[in-house]
């Protein structure tokens, strides 16, 4: 399988997602800040990115904009404790693959991974 980036400043979220994604036979690369993840994604695009919405130094929606500006069509799942509707209202149409609200379930993550597998 391909590589999935997990970008979150909370170590617990990174570890949980890493374990779930690893069980689905993807290679997992974790980042605790968005700037490093963005640089790596531009140079070595992953198959999917799980990205915290409020991460620093570049907020999640701005990372997505920069990926689009670089003509990269990487599916991005924005993760947030905020309401999904609130985040979606701040995004342009078709900017992200999905918004995943915290707390999320293992099955929600697996469903996203399975959808990405089917689309590849």
XYZ file of C-alpha atoms in Angstrom:
120
model
C 0.000 0.000 0.000
C 0.917 3.645 -0.213
C 2.070 6.107 2.381
C -0.233 8.032 4.715
C 0.828 11.170 6.591
C -0.548 11.789 10.075
C -0.111 15.452 11.000
C -1.237 16.387 14.509
C 0.346 18.165 17.464
C -1.269 15.709 19.910
C 0.951 12.660 20.332
C -2.010 10.488 21.372
C -3.874 11.211 18.143
C -0.748 10.535 16.082
C -0.145 7.204 17.805
C -3.781 6.090 17.564
C -4.039 6.924 13.870
C -0.654 5.370 13.195
C -1.739 2.091 14.760
C -5.039 1.959 12.852
C -3.442 2.907 9.534
C -0.581 0.451 10.015
C -3.088 -2.369 10.549
C -4.499 -1.572 7.112
C -1.077 -2.148 5.511
C -0.238 1.468 4.749
C 3.140 2.990 5.515
C 2.660 5.721 8.129
C 4.730 8.875 8.492
C 3.950 11.110 11.472
C 4.517 14.859 11.821
C 3.972 17.091 14.844
C 3.916 20.304 12.796
C 2.364 21.276 9.504
C 5.360 23.024 7.953
C 7.488 19.864 7.861
C 4.562 17.823 6.576
C 3.853 20.310 3.792
C 7.470 20.340 2.616
C 7.577 16.550 2.551
C 4.194 16.258 0.797
C 5.320 18.586 -1.978
C 8.531 16.610 -2.533
C 7.172 13.111 -1.870
C 3.362 13.124 -2.145
C 1.614 10.542 0.042
C -1.525 8.636 -0.872
C -3.531 10.321 1.915
C -3.060 12.909 4.682
C -4.809 13.022 8.063
C -4.316 16.654 9.115
C -5.291 18.504 12.285
C -7.323 21.598 11.434
C -5.793 23.862 14.097
C -2.192 22.642 13.840
C 0.647 25.157 13.796
C 2.530 26.891 12.288
C 0.281 26.575 9.205
C -3.388 25.832 9.915
C -4.814 22.749 8.203
C -6.994 24.550 5.663
C -4.012 26.685 4.610
C -1.907 23.538 4.130
C -4.632 22.235 1.803
C -4.570 25.508 -0.161
C -0.789 25.271 -0.553
C -1.068 21.673 -1.787
C -3.644 22.772 -4.380
C -1.395 25.679 -5.431
C 1.365 23.112 -6.020
C -1.091 21.188 -8.254
C -1.097 18.233 -5.879
C -4.351 16.317 -5.677
C -3.724 14.481 -2.413
C -6.836 13.457 -0.467
C -6.796 15.277 2.884
C -8.879 14.384 5.927
C -9.087 17.353 8.288
C -9.348 16.299 11.939
C -10.893 18.624 14.503
C -12.774 18.912 17.740
C -14.836 21.652 16.073
C -18.166 20.880 14.419
C -17.825 19.470 10.910
C -20.282 22.038 9.542
C -18.265 24.918 10.995
C -15.075 23.723 9.309
C -16.791 22.996 6.000
C -18.252 26.516 5.960
C -14.680 27.895 6.110
C -13.476 25.753 3.202
C -13.871 26.147 -0.506
C -15.852 23.512 -2.361
C -14.043 20.189 -2.829
C -11.037 21.396 -0.818
C -10.766 18.307 1.385
C -11.631 14.656 1.060
C -13.416 14.589 4.405
C -13.721 16.295 7.795
C -13.359 13.916 10.742
C -14.652 15.159 14.085
C -12.931 14.260 17.349
C -13.637 11.959 18.994
C -13.624 9.587 16.042
C -13.920 5.813 15.940
C -11.585 3.164 14.591
C -14.287 2.185 12.097
C -14.520 5.742 10.743
C -10.783 5.752 10.041
C -10.897 2.274 8.477
C -13.802 3.327 6.236
C -11.771 6.291 4.965
C -8.761 4.058 4.305
C -10.899 1.499 2.472
C -12.453 4.238 0.323
C -8.988 5.491 -0.605
C -7.867 1.938 -1.464
C -10.844 1.527 -3.809
C -10.173 4.853 -5.546
C -6.513 4.076 -6.234
